[in-house]
Tab-separated table of C-alpha atoms (C1' of nucleotides) in Angstrom:
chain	number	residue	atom	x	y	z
A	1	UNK	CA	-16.205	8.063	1.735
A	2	UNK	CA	-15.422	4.054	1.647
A	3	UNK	CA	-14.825	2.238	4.459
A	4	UNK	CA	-11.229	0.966	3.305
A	5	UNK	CA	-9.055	4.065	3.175
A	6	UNK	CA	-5.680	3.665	3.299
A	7	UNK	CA	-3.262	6.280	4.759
A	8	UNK	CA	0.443	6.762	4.231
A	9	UNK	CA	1.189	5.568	7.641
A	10	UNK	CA	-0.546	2.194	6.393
A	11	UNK	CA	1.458	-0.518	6.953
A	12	UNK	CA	1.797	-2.011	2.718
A	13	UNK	CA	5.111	-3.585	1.648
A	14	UNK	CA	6.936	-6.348	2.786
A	15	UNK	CA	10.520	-5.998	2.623
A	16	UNK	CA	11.467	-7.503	-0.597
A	17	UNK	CA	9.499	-4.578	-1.953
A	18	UNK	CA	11.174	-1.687	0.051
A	19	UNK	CA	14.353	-2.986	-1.148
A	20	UNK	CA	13.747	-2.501	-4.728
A	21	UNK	CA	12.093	0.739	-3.844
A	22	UNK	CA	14.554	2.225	-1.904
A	23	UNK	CA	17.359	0.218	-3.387
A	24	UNK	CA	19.125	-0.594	0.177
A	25	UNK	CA	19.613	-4.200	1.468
A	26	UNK	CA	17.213	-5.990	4.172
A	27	UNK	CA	20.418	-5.997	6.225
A	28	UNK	CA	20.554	-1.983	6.168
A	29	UNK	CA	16.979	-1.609	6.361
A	30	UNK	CA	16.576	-4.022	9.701
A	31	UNK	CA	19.551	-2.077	11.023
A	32	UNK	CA	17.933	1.257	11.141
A	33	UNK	CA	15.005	-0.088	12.588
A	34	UNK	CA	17.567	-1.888	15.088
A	35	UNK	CA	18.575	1.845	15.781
A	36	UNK	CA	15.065	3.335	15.405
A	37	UNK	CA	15.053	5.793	12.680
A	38	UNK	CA	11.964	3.917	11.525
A	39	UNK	CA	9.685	1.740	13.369
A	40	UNK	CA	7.776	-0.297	10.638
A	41	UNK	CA	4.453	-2.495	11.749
A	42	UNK	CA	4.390	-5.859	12.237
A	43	UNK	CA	2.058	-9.205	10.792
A	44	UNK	CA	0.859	-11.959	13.301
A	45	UNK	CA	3.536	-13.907	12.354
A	46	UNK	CA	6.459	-11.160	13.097
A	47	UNK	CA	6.974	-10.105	9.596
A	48	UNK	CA	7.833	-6.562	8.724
A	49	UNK	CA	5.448	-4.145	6.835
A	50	UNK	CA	5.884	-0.651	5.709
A	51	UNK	CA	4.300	2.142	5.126
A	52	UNK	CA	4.789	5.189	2.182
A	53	UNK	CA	5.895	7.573	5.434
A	54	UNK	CA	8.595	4.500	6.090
A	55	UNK	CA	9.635	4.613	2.457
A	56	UNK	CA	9.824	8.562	2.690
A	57	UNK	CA	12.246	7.782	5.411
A	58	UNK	CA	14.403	5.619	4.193
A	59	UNK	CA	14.695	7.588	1.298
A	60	UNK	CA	15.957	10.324	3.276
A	61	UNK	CA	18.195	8.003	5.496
A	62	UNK	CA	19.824	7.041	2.717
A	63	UNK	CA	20.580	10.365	0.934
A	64	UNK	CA	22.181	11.513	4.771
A	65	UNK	CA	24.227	8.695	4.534
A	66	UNK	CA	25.166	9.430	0.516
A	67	UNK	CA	26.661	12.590	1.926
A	68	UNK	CA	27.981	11.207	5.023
A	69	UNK	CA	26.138	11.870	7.812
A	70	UNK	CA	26.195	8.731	10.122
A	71	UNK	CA	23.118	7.344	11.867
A	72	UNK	CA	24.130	9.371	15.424
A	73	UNK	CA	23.701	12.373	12.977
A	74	UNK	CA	20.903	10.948	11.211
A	75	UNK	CA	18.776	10.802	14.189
A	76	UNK	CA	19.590	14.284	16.001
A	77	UNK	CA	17.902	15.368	12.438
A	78	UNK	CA	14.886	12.969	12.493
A	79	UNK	CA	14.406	14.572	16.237
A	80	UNK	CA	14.872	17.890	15.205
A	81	UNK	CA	12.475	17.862	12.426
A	82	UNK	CA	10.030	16.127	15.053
A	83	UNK	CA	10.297	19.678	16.832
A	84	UNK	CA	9.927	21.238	13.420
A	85	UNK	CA	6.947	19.831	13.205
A	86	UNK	CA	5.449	20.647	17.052
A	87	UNK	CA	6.327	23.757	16.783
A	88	UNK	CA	4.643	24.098	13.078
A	89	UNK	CA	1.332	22.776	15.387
A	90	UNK	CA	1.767	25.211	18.357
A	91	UNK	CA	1.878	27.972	15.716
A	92	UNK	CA	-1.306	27.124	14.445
A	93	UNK	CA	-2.504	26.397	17.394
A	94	UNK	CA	-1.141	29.849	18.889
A	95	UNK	CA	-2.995	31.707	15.178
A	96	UNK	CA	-6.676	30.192	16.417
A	97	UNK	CA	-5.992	31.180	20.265
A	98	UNK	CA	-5.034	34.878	19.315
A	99	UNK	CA	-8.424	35.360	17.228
A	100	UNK	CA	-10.163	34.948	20.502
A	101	UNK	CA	-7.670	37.476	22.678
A	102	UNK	CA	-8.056	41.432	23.077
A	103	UNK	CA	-5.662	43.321	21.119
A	104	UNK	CA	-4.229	44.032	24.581
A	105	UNK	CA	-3.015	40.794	25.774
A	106	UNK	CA	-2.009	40.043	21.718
A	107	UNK	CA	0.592	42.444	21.535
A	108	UNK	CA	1.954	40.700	25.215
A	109	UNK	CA	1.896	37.389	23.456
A	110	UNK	CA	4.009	39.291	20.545
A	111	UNK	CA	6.437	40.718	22.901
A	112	UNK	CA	7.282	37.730	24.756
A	113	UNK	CA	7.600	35.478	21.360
A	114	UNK	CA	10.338	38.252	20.519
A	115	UNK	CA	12.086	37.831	23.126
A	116	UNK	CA	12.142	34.198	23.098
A	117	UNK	CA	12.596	33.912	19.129
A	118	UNK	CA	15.317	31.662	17.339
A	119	UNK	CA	14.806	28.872	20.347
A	120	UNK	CA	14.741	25.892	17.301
A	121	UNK	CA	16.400	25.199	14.615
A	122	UNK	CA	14.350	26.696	11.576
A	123	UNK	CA	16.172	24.816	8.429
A	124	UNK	CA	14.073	21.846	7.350
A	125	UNK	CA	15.434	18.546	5.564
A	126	UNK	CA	13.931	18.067	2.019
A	127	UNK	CA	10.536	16.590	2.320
A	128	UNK	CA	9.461	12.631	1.252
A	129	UNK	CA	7.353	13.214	-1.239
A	130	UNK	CA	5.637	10.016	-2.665
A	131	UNK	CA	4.583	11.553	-5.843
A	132	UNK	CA	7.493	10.682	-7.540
A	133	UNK	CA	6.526	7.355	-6.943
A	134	UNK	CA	2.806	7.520	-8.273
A	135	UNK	CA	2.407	8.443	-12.078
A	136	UNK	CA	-0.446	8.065	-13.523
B	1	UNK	CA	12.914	13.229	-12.189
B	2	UNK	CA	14.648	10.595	-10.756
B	3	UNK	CA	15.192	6.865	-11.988
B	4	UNK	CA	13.066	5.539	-9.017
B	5	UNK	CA	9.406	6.124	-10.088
B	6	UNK	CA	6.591	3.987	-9.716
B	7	UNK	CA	3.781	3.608	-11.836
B	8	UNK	CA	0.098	2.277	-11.122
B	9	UNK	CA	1.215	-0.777	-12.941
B	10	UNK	CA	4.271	-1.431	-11.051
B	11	UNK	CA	3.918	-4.466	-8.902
B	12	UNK	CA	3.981	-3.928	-4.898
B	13	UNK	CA	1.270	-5.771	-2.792
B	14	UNK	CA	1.475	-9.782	-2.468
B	15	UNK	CA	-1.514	-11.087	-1.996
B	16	UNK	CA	-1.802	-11.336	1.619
B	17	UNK	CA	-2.088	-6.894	1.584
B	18	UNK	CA	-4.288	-7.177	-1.457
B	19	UNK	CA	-7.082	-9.280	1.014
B	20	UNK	CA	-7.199	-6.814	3.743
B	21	UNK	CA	-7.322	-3.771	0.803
B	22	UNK	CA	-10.266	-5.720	-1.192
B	23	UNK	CA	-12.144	-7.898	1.785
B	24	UNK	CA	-11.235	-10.428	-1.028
B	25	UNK	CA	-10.030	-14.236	0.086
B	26	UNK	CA	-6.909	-15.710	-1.549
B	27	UNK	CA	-8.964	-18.339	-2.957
B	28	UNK	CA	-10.931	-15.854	-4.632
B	29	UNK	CA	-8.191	-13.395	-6.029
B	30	UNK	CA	-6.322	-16.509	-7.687
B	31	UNK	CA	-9.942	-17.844	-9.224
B	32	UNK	CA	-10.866	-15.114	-10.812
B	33	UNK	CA	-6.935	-14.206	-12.140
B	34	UNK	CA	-7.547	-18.203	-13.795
B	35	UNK	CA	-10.433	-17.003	-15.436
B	36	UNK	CA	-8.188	-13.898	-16.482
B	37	UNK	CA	-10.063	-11.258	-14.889
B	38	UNK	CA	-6.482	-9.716	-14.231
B	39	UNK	CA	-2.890	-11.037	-14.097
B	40	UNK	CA	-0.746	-10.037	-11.490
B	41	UNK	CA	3.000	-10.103	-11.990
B	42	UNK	CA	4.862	-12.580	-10.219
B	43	UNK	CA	8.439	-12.846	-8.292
B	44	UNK	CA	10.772	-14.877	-9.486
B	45	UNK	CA	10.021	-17.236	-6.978
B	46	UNK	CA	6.479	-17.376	-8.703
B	47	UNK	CA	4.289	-15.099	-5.781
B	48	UNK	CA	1.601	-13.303	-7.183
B	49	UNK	CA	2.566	-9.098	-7.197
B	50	UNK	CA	-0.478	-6.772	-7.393
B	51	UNK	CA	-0.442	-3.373	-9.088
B	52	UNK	CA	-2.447	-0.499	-8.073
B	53	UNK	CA	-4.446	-1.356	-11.011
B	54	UNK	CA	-4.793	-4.509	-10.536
B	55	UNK	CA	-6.454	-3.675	-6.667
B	56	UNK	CA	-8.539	-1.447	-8.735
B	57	UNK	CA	-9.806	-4.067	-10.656
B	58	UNK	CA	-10.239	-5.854	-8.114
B	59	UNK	CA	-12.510	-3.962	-6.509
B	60	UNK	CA	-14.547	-3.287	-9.597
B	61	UNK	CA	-14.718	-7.032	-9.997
B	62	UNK	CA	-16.178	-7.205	-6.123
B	63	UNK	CA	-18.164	-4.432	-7.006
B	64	UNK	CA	-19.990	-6.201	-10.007
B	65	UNK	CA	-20.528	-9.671	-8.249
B	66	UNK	CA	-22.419	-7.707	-5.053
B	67	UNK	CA	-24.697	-6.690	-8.066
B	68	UNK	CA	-25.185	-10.109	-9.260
B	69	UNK	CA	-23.099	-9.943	-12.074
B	70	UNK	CA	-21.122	-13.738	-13.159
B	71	UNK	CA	-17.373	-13.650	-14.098
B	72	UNK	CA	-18.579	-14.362	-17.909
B	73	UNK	CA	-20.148	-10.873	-17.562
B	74	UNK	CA	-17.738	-9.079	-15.790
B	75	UNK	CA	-15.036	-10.887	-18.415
B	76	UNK	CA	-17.810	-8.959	-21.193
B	77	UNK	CA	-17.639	-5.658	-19.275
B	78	UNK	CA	-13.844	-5.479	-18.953
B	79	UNK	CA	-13.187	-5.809	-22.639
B	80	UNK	CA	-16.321	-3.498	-23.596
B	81	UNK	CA	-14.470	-1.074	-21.409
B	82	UNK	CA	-11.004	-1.351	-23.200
B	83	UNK	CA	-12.712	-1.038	-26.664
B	84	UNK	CA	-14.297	2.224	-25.323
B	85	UNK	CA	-10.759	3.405	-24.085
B	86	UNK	CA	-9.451	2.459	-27.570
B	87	UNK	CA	-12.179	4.558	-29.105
B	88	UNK	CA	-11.623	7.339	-27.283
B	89	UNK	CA	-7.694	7.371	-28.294
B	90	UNK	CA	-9.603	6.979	-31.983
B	91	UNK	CA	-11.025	9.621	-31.535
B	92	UNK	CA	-8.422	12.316	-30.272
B	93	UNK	CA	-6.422	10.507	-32.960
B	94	UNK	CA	-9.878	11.925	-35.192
B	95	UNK	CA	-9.269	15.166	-33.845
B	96	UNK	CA	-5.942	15.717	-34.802
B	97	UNK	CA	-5.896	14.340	-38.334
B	98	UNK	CA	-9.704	16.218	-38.676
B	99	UNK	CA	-7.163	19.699	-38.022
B	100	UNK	CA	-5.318	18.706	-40.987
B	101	UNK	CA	-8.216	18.563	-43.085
B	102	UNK	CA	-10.055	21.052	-45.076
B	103	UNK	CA	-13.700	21.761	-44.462
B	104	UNK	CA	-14.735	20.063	-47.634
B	105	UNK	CA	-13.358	16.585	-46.441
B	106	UNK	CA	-14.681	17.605	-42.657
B	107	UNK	CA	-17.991	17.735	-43.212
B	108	UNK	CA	-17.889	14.006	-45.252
B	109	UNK	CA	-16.152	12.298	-41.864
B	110	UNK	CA	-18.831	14.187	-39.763
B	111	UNK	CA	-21.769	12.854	-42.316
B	112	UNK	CA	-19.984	9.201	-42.455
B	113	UNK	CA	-19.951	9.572	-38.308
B	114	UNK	CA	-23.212	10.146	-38.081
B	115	UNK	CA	-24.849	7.787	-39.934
B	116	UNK	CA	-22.484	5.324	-38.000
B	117	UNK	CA	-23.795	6.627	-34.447
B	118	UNK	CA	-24.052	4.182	-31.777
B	119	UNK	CA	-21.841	1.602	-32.467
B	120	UNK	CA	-20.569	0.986	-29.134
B	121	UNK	CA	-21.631	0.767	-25.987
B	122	UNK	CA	-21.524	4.537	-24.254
B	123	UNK	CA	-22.015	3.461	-20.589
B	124	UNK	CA	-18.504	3.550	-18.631
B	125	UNK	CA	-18.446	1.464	-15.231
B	126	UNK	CA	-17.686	3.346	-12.425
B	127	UNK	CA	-13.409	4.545	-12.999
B	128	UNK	CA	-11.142	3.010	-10.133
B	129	UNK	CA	-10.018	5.509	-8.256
B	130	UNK	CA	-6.872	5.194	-5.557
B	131	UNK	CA	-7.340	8.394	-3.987
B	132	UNK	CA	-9.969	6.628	-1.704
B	133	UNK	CA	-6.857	4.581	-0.723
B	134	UNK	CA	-3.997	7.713	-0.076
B	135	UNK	CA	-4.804	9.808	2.100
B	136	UNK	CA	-2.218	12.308	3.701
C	1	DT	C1'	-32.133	-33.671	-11.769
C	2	DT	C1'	-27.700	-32.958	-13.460
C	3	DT	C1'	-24.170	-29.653	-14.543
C	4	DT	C1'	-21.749	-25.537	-13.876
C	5	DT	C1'	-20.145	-21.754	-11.096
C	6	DA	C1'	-17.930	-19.723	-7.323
C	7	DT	C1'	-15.915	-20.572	-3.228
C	8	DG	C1'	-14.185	-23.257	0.998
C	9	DT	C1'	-10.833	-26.383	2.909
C	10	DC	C1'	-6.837	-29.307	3.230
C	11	DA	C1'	-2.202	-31.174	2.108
C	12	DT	C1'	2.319	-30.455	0.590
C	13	DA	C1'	6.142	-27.783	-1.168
C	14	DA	C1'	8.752	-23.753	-1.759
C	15	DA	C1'	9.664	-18.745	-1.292
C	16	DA	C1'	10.367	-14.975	1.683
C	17	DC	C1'	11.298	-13.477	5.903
C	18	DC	C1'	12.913	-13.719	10.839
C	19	DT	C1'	16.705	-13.642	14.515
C	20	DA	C1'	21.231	-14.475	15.963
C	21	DA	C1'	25.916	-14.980	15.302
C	22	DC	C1'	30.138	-14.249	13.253
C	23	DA	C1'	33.054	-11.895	9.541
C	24	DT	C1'	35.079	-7.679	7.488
C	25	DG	C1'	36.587	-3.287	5.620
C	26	DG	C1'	36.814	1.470	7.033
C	27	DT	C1'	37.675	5.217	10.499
C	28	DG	C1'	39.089	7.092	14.360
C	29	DT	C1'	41.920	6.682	18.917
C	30	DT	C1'	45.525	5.618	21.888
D	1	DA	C1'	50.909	-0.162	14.974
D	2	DA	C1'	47.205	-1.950	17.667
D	3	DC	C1'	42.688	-1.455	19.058
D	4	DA	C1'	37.825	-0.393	19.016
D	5	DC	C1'	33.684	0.838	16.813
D	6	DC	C1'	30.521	1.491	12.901
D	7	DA	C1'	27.943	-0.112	9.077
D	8	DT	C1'	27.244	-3.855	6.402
D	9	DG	C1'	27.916	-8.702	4.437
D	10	DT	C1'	27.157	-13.568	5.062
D	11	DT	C1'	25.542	-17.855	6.855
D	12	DA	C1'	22.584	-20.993	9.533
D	13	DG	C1'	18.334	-22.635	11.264
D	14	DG	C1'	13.595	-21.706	12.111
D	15	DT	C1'	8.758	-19.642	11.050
D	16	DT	C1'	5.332	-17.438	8.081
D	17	DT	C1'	3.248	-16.736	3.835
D	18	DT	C1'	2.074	-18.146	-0.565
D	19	DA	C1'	1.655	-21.634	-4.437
D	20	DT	C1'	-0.645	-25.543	-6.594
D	21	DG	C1'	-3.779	-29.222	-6.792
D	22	DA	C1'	-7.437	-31.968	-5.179
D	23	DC	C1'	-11.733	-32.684	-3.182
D	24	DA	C1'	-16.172	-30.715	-1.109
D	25	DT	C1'	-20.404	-27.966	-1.520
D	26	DA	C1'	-24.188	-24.616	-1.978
D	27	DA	C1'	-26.562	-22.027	-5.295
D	28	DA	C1'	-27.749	-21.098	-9.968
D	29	DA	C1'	-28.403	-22.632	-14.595
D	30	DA	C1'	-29.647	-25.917	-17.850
DNA sequence: TTTTTATGTCATAAAACCTAACATGGTGTT
DNA sequence: AACACCATGTTAGGTTTTATGACATAAAAA
């Protein structure tokens, strides 16, 4: 293991680049950012630079809009899928926890999360998914 | 498979991202691309564009200096290396016509490859590898 | 010692990017 | 119809990043 990984929330491209990638316009691209659905990093000197997980999301921003969904909409999904993803974490989380509990107290934890089931939204948006981008 | 893919040839990093990724200066990167140790693409406004390959080399070329090796040798290295990837397409090409042929004529390539042996250099440098670089 | 190699540094010019402001074609509301 | 808002285009003026070319220099080679 090298020193100089890089990871996909590494800030990479300047915005010239995540134009042609993602084939929207710097104007369109600064103006999500001006409504944070993404939050790209930033040089010294102020410039923009993006990360794969920024191109993932632009990607997706612009297939929402494709079909219609406006950036209000757009971002109730981004915030949704944020749960998604928590939830995805306290699951696991909740898996390791129950290897350590009695049987007893287990089927409490079962009864309660049946009572409280269907409390988020379950339907996920398509995942980014760079490999498209990187053929060998 | 949509229209949008990106190969390890396609240009994305300007120079500035290809320092941080190599721990290589500017000065550097543009001395050794006039001694044609690679050739990044350029913009139409004429600023170096670096491939994923090209980083790779890159780092092979960094690599081989540490070890005391000059930019005539490295230069030596590089196109030792592309003969051996030639040879190797020679010889799947080898296999498949060798399929086609009866044993008769087999066993007079095999005899005419032997006494032949060692013609190039076997050694390979060290393959550049990217998945250092993406992590999920 | 002189030359060559590999790199640093500086000056100048141009490309790429930044923000801010104003313009505009749709869409929805009153 | 008139108005307002949304998403984007366009333009202007300023800053950052990169390009080239020239000169400097330490270390290695000749």
């Amino acid at each position: 293991m090298s020193g100089s990984e890089i990871r996909r929330t590494m800030p990479l491209f300047p915005i010239g680049i995540v134009m042609q990638l993602t084939d929207l316009t710097a104007r369109q691209i600064r103006y999500y950012e001006e409504h944070q659905l993404i939050s790209p990093a930033r040089t010294e000197g102020n410039r923009r630079m993006f990360s794969l997980n920024d191109i993932d999301l632009l990607l997706e921003i612009k297939d929402l809009i494709d079909q219609g969904v406006n950036l209000a909409g757009i971002k109730q999904l981004f915030s949704a899928k944020e749960k998604q993803v928590v939830t995805e974490e306290m699951q696991k989380e909740a898996k390791k926890v129950r290897r350590e509990l009695s049987d007893d107290e287990l089927r409490k934890i079962l009864r309660s999360e049946l009572t409280q089931a269907g409390r988020f939204n379950r339907s996920s948006l398509r995942q980014g998914d760079m490999s498209r981008f990187f053929k060998s």
